PDB file of C-alpha atoms in Angstrom:
ATOM      1  CA  MET A 647     -24.035   9.837  19.906  1.00 31.00           C
ATOM      2  CA  ALA A 648     -20.827  11.546  18.749  1.00 36.00           C
ATOM      3  CA  THR A 649     -19.415   8.214  17.579  1.00 37.00           C
ATOM      4  CA  HIS A 650     -22.542   7.532  15.538  1.00 38.00           C
ATOM      5  CA  GLN A 651     -22.330  10.973  13.915  1.00 42.00           C
ATOM      6  CA  LYS A 652     -18.644  10.483  13.092  1.00 47.00           C
ATOM      7  CA  GLY A 653     -19.411   7.113  11.481  1.00 49.00           C
ATOM      8  CA  ALA A 654     -22.275   8.654   9.496  1.00 46.00           C
ATOM      9  CA  LEU A 655     -19.937  11.394   8.265  1.00 51.00           C
ATOM     10  CA  LYS A 656     -17.432   8.830   6.988  1.00 55.00           C
ATOM     11  CA  ASN A 657     -20.204   6.980   5.164  1.00 63.00           C
ATOM     12  CA  ARG A 658     -21.001  10.167   3.213  1.00 77.00           C
ATOM     13  CA  ALA A 659     -17.373  11.161   2.640  1.00 91.00           C
ATOM     14  CA  TRP A 660     -14.643  10.534   0.139  1.00 95.00           C
ATOM     15  CA  ILE A 661     -11.937   8.252   1.514  1.00 96.00           C
ATOM     16  CA  VAL A 662      -8.745   9.783   0.109  1.00 97.00           C
ATOM     17  CA  PHE A 663      -5.353   8.093   0.351  1.00 98.00           C
ATOM     18  CA  PHE A 664      -2.352  10.421   0.157  1.00 98.00           C
ATOM     19  CA  ASP A 665       1.359   9.856  -0.376  1.00 97.00           C
ATOM     20  CA  GLU A 666       4.491  11.581  -1.626  1.00 96.00           C
ATOM     21  CA  SER A 667       7.365  10.342  -3.764  1.00 92.00           C
ATOM     22  CA  GLY A 668      10.421  11.804  -5.464  1.00 87.00           C
ATOM     23  CA  ILE A 669      11.910  11.950  -8.929  1.00 83.00           C
ATOM     24  CA  SER A 670      15.393  12.967 -10.017  1.00 69.00           C
ATOM     25  CA  LEU A 671      17.719  12.984 -13.006  1.00 55.00           C
ATOM     26  CA  LEU A 672      19.071   9.611 -11.856  1.00 55.00           C
ATOM     27  CA  PRO A 673      17.067   7.095 -13.932  1.00 54.00           C
ATOM     28  CA  GLN A 674      14.796   4.390 -12.541  1.00 55.00           C
ATOM     29  CA  VAL A 675      16.741   1.441 -13.945  1.00 50.00           C
ATOM     30  CA  ARG A 676      14.524  -1.364 -15.223  1.00 51.00           C
ATOM     31  CA  ARG A 677      15.083  -4.380 -17.466  1.00 58.00           C
ATOM     32  CA  ALA A 678      14.894  -3.647 -21.163  1.00 56.00           C
ATOM     33  CA  TYR A 679      15.016  -5.637 -24.399  1.00 56.00           C
ATOM     34  CA  ALA A 680      17.942  -5.315 -26.790  1.00 55.00           C
ATOM     35  CA  PRO A 681      19.384  -7.288 -29.715  1.00 68.00           C
ATOM     36  CA  ARG A 682      21.467 -10.295 -28.654  1.00 72.00           C
ATOM     37  CA  GLY A 683      25.010  -9.273 -27.798  1.00 64.00           C
ATOM     38  CA  ARG A 684      24.191  -5.575 -27.401  1.00 67.00           C
ATOM     39  CA  THR A 685      23.847  -4.769 -23.730  1.00 62.00           C
ATOM     40  CA  PRO A 686      21.707  -1.653 -23.334  1.00 60.00           C
ATOM     41  CA  THR A 687      23.405   1.225 -21.533  1.00 57.00           C
ATOM     42  CA  LEU A 688      21.981   4.310 -19.880  1.00 48.00           C
ATOM     43  CA  THR A 689      23.915   7.530 -20.229  1.00 55.00           C
ATOM     44  CA  HIS A 690      22.893  10.186 -17.757  1.00 51.00           C
ATOM     45  CA  ARG A 691      24.179  13.235 -15.943  1.00 58.00           C
ATOM     46  CA  LEU A 692      25.323  12.471 -12.417  1.00 53.00           C
ATOM     47  CA  ASN A 693      23.002  15.128 -11.090  1.00 56.00           C
ATOM     48  CA  TRP A 694      21.090  15.037  -7.815  1.00 60.00           C
ATOM     49  CA  LYS A 695      18.411  17.605  -8.734  1.00 71.00           C
ATOM     50  CA  ARG A 696      15.124  16.371  -7.345  1.00 81.00           C
ATOM     51  CA  ALA A 697      11.456  17.134  -7.529  1.00 85.00           C
ATOM     52  CA  SER A 698       8.641  15.827  -5.361  1.00 92.00           C
ATOM     53  CA  MET A 699       5.273  14.406  -6.314  1.00 93.00           C
ATOM     54  CA  ALA A 700       2.170  14.038  -4.187  1.00 96.00           C
ATOM     55  CA  ALA A 701      -0.963  12.143  -5.137  1.00 97.00           C
ATOM     56  CA  ALA A 702      -4.368  11.852  -3.487  1.00 97.00           C
ATOM     57  CA  LEU A 703      -6.456   8.903  -4.666  1.00 97.00           C
ATOM     58  CA  GLY A 704     -10.092   9.095  -3.554  1.00 96.00           C
ATOM     59  CA  TYR A 705     -13.019   6.659  -3.415  1.00 95.00           C
ATOM     60  CA  HIS A 706     -16.514   7.629  -2.280  1.00 93.00           C
ATOM     61  CA  ALA A 707     -17.475   5.747   0.872  1.00 89.00           C
ATOM     62  CA  ALA A 708     -21.121   5.209  -0.065  1.00 87.00           C
ATOM     63  CA  GLU A 709     -21.401   5.496  -3.839  1.00 87.00           C
ATOM     64  CA  ALA A 710     -18.963   3.416  -5.889  1.00 81.00           C
ATOM     65  CA  GLY A 711     -20.648   4.754  -9.025  1.00 84.00           C
ATOM     66  CA  ARG A 712     -19.095   8.150  -8.376  1.00 87.00           C
ATOM     67  CA  GLY A 713     -15.806   6.599  -9.466  1.00 87.00           C
ATOM     68  CA  ALA A 714     -12.282   7.161  -8.264  1.00 92.00           C
ATOM     69  CA  ARG A 715     -10.625  10.594  -8.251  1.00 94.00           C
ATOM     70  CA  LEU A 716      -6.929  11.369  -8.587  1.00 95.00           C
ATOM     71  CA  CYS A 717      -5.363  14.689  -7.586  1.00 95.00           C
ATOM     72  CA  PHE A 718      -1.653  15.189  -8.381  1.00 95.00           C
ATOM     73  CA  ASP A 719       0.977  17.775  -7.435  1.00 95.00           C
ATOM     74  CA  LEU A 720       4.553  18.117  -8.688  1.00 93.00           C
ATOM     75  CA  ARG A 721       7.086  20.672  -7.462  1.00 92.00           C
ATOM     76  CA  PRO A 722      10.862  21.198  -7.161  1.00 90.00           C
ATOM     77  CA  GLY A 723      12.562  20.246  -3.909  1.00 87.00           C
ATOM     78  CA  SER A 724      10.791  18.405  -1.121  1.00 90.00           C
ATOM     79  CA  TYR A 725       7.573  18.799   0.860  1.00 93.00           C
ATOM     80  CA  ASP A 726       7.456  20.477   4.238  1.00 94.00           C
ATOM     81  CA  ALA A 727       4.348  21.340   6.251  1.00 95.00           C
ATOM     82  CA  ASP A 728       3.757  24.615   4.353  1.00 95.00           C
ATOM     83  CA  ALA A 729       4.043  22.914   0.945  1.00 96.00           C
ATOM     84  CA  LEU A 730       1.692  20.142   2.071  1.00 97.00           C
ATOM     85  CA  ILE A 731      -0.847  22.675   3.304  1.00 97.00           C
ATOM     86  CA  ALA A 732      -0.718  24.290  -0.158  1.00 96.00           C
ATOM     87  CA  VAL A 733      -1.431  20.850  -1.686  1.00 97.00           C
ATOM     88  CA  LEU A 734      -4.350  20.333   0.698  1.00 97.00           C
ATOM     89  CA  GLU A 735      -5.719  23.731  -0.344  1.00 97.00           C
ATOM     90  CA  GLN A 736      -5.743  22.390  -3.923  1.00 96.00           C
ATOM     91  CA  LEU A 737      -7.450  19.239  -2.651  1.00 97.00           C
ATOM     92  CA  LYS A 738     -10.114  21.378  -0.960  1.00 97.00           C
ATOM     93  CA  ARG A 739     -10.940  23.013  -4.311  1.00 96.00           C
ATOM     94  CA  PHE A 740     -10.838  19.617  -6.041  1.00 95.00           C
ATOM     95  CA  TYR A 741     -13.442  18.213  -3.604  1.00 96.00           C
ATOM     96  CA  GLU A 742     -15.390  21.463  -3.210  1.00 94.00           C
ATOM     97  CA  GLY A 743     -18.552  20.919  -1.181  1.00 93.00           C
ATOM     98  CA  GLU A 744     -17.594  17.343  -0.280  1.00 95.00           C
ATOM     99  CA  ARG A 745     -16.445  15.748   2.970  1.00 96.00           C
ATOM    100  CA  VAL A 746     -13.007  14.117   2.883  1.00 97.00           C
ATOM    101  CA  VAL A 747     -11.381  11.585   5.196  1.00 96.00           C
ATOM    102  CA  LEU A 748      -7.672  11.810   4.354  1.00 97.00           C
ATOM    103  CA  VAL A 749      -5.596   8.706   5.071  1.00 97.00           C
ATOM    104  CA  TRP A 750      -1.817   9.139   5.170  1.00 96.00           C
ATOM    105  CA  ASP A 751       1.270   7.922   6.977  1.00 95.00           C
ATOM    106  CA  GLY A 752       3.150   9.181  10.025  1.00 93.00           C
ATOM    107  CA  LEU A 753       5.538  11.554   8.218  1.00 92.00           C
ATOM    108  CA  SER A 754       6.436  14.309  10.691  1.00 93.00           C
ATOM    109  CA  ALA A 755       5.159  17.069   8.355  1.00 94.00           C
ATOM    110  CA  HIS A 756       1.750  15.331   8.275  1.00 95.00           C
ATOM    111  CA  TRP A 757       1.330  15.731  12.037  1.00 94.00           C
ATOM    112  CA  SER A 758       3.315  18.924  12.678  1.00 95.00           C
ATOM    113  CA  ARG A 759       1.975  21.749  14.835  1.00 96.00           C
ATOM    114  CA  ALA A 760       1.413  23.905  11.733  1.00 96.00           C
ATOM    115  CA  MET A 761      -0.529  21.110  10.008  1.00 96.00           C
ATOM    116  CA  ARG A 762      -2.675  20.372  13.059  1.00 95.00           C
ATOM    117  CA  ALA A 763      -3.476  24.082  13.446  1.00 96.00           C
ATOM    118  CA  TRP A 764      -4.501  24.354   9.782  1.00 97.00           C
ATOM    119  CA  VAL A 765      -6.618  21.174   9.880  1.00 96.00           C
ATOM    120  CA  ALA A 766      -8.439  22.414  13.012  1.00 96.00           C
ATOM    121  CA  ASP A 767     -10.017  25.148  10.840  1.00 96.00           C
ATOM    122  CA  GLN A 768     -11.112  22.769   8.059  1.00 97.00           C
ATOM    123  CA  ASP A 769     -14.647  21.452   8.645  1.00 95.00           C
ATOM    124  CA  TRP A 770     -14.516  19.446   5.389  1.00 96.00           C
ATOM    125  CA  LEU A 771     -11.455  17.394   6.380  1.00 97.00           C
ATOM    126  CA  THR A 772     -10.781  14.547   8.809  1.00 95.00           C
ATOM    127  CA  LEU A 773      -7.319  12.978   9.118  1.00 95.00           C
ATOM    128  CA  GLU A 774      -6.639   9.288   9.690  1.00 96.00           C
ATOM    129  CA  ARG A 775      -3.216   7.730  10.122  1.00 95.00           C
ATOM    130  CA  LEU A 776      -2.056   4.556   8.425  1.00 95.00           C
ATOM    131  CA  PRO A 777      -0.434   1.959  10.700  1.00 93.00           C
ATOM    132  CA  ALA A 778       3.322   2.358  11.030  1.00 89.00           C
ATOM    133  CA  TYR A 779       5.474   0.485   8.506  1.00 88.00           C
ATOM    134  CA  ALA A 780       2.475  -0.493   6.372  1.00 91.00           C
ATOM    135  CA  PRO A 781       2.940   1.229   2.982  1.00 90.00           C
ATOM    136  CA  GLU A 782       1.252  -1.767   1.340  1.00 94.00           C
ATOM    137  CA  LEU A 783      -2.067  -0.451   2.714  1.00 95.00           C
ATOM    138  CA  ASN A 784      -1.835   2.739   0.670  1.00 97.00           C
ATOM    139  CA  PRO A 785      -3.059   2.392  -2.947  1.00 97.00           C
ATOM    140  CA  VAL A 786      -0.991   5.453  -3.928  1.00 97.00           C
ATOM    141  CA  GLU A 787       2.119   3.279  -3.457  1.00 95.00           C
ATOM    142  CA  MET A 788       0.807   1.099  -6.310  1.00 95.00           C
ATOM    143  CA  LEU A 789       0.321   4.228  -8.408  1.00 95.00           C
ATOM    144  CA  TRP A 790       3.987   5.186  -7.903  1.00 93.00           C
ATOM    145  CA  SER A 791       5.065   1.643  -8.809  1.00 90.00           C
ATOM    146  CA  ALA A 792       2.983   1.728 -11.995  1.00 91.00           C
ATOM    147  CA  ILE A 793       4.542   5.007 -13.139  1.00 90.00           C
ATOM    148  CA  LYS A 794       8.103   4.058 -12.202  1.00 88.00           C
ATOM    149  CA  ALA A 795       7.812   0.731 -14.010  1.00 84.00           C
ATOM    150  CA  ARG A 796       6.565   2.312 -17.228  1.00 82.00           C
ATOM    151  CA  GLU A 797       6.806   6.052 -17.898  1.00 82.00           C
ATOM    152  CA  LEU A 798       9.803   6.681 -15.627  1.00 79.00           C
ATOM    153  CA  ALA A 799      11.626   3.440 -16.437  1.00 75.00           C
ATOM    154  CA  ASN A 800      15.115   4.133 -17.822  1.00 58.00           C
ATOM    155  CA  VAL A 801      14.359   7.823 -18.421  1.00 64.00           C
ATOM    156  CA  ALA A 802      17.704   9.626 -18.587  1.00 68.00           C
ATOM    157  CA  GLY A 803      16.646  13.208 -19.168  1.00 65.00           C
ATOM    158  CA  ASP A 804      18.943  16.174 -19.573  1.00 66.00           C
ATOM    159  CA  HIS A 805      16.652  18.348 -17.486  1.00 73.00           C
ATOM    160  CA  LEU A 806      14.347  17.688 -14.557  1.00 77.00           C
ATOM    161  CA  ALA A 807      11.463  18.850 -16.757  1.00 82.00           C
ATOM    162  CA  ASP A 808      11.997  15.752 -18.956  1.00 83.00           C
ATOM    163  CA  VAL A 809      11.440  13.473 -15.971  1.00 82.00           C
ATOM    164  CA  ALA A 810       8.509  15.574 -14.742  1.00 86.00           C
ATOM    165  CA  ASP A 811       6.867  15.301 -18.174  1.00 87.00           C
ATOM    166  CA  ALA A 812       7.235  11.518 -18.060  1.00 87.00           C
ATOM    167  CA  ALA A 813       5.637  11.413 -14.588  1.00 90.00           C
ATOM    168  CA  GLU A 814       2.707  13.525 -15.791  1.00 92.00           C
ATOM    169  CA  GLN A 815       2.228  11.189 -18.775  1.00 93.00           C
ATOM    170  CA  GLY A 816       1.927   8.336 -16.285  1.00 92.00           C
ATOM    171  CA  ILE A 817      -0.659  10.219 -14.240  1.00 93.00           C
ATOM    172  CA  ASN A 818      -2.646  10.966 -17.409  1.00 95.00           C
ATOM    173  CA  ARG A 819      -2.553   7.266 -18.376  1.00 94.00           C
ATOM    174  CA  ILE A 820      -3.919   6.252 -14.986  1.00 94.00           C
ATOM    175  CA  CYS A 821      -6.619   8.942 -15.074  1.00 93.00           C
ATOM    176  CA  ALA A 822      -7.720   7.679 -18.492  1.00 93.00           C
ATOM    177  CA  ASP A 823      -8.405   4.162 -17.176  1.00 92.00           C
ATOM    178  CA  GLU A 824     -10.447   4.181 -13.967  1.00 86.00           C
ATOM    179  CA  ARG A 825      -9.959   0.418 -13.576  1.00 92.00           C
ATOM    180  CA  LEU A 826      -6.342   1.084 -12.619  1.00 94.00           C
ATOM    181  CA  ALA A 827      -7.317   3.225  -9.627  1.00 93.00           C
ATOM    182  CA  TRP A 828      -9.639   0.461  -8.395  1.00 94.00           C
ATOM    183  CA  SER A 829      -6.979  -2.208  -8.986  1.00 94.00           C
ATOM    184  CA  PHE A 830      -4.577  -0.252  -6.763  1.00 95.00           C
ATOM    185  CA  LEU A 831      -7.161  -0.378  -3.968  1.00 94.00           C
ATOM    186  CA  THR A 832      -7.795  -4.085  -4.560  1.00 93.00           C
ATOM    187  CA  HIS A 833      -4.056  -4.762  -4.312  1.00 93.00           C
ATOM    188  CA  THR A 834      -4.019  -3.362  -0.762  1.00 95.00           C
ATOM    189  CA  GLY A 835      -6.685  -5.834   0.374  1.00 92.00           C
ATOM    190  CA  LEU A 836      -8.814  -2.968   1.707  1.00 91.00           C
ATOM    191  CA  GLU A 837     -12.509  -2.546   0.879  1.00 87.00           C
ATOM    192  CA  ILE A 838     -14.321   0.766   0.739  1.00 83.00           C
ATOM    193  CA  HIS A 839     -17.642  -0.891  -0.171  1.00 70.00           C
ATOM    194  CA  PRO A 840     -17.786  -4.267   1.615  1.00 61.00           C
ATOM    195  CA  SER A 841     -20.083  -6.788  -0.005  1.00 55.00           C
ATOM    196  CA  TYR A 842     -22.777  -8.049   2.340  1.00 47.00           C
ATOM    197  CA  PRO A 843     -24.025 -11.655   2.128  1.00 48.00           C
ATOM    198  CA  LYS A 844     -27.468 -12.027   0.601  1.00 51.00           C
ATOM    199  CA  ASN A 845     -30.293 -13.187   2.899  1.00 47.00           C
TER     200      ASN A 845
END
């Protein structure tokens, strides 16, 4: 009976994939066009200042018509359990009144004692773990690739805010075209809404 109830919950929930990535003042070097004989060069500060990004890309388990949802967080430094809990608090407001099954990897902060204690008090949230060494199953990885190949490509900012602005432009571009969020899911080979053969 408990298994049936858990399955029913997932059918009414948002399936939300979560992942983190980093940005810095060191540019994401990509190929670029230039006039023949003029090799493009990137001039940048050799600076290791970093910021971290987290994204949660959600798909409703039962109603594809409800679209995809993207929640994004950007902050200086790196994520620890406390910072991730703060992000999940934002996610709770973002999905207010909804059930969420959060799918993420085995990062130690994701399964720390502090995280498990916080999640135990959250009746709206269920955690699921991606298989080890399988980032290709997380559509958020495709989101990072899309941003790094376009908005963050060859960005040599003077300040970390320049790079952060470029990342946010990428997020806004993806939010403006819902087909991109679905294409990221398709790229993983996973199906939220399996098609059943007609009788």
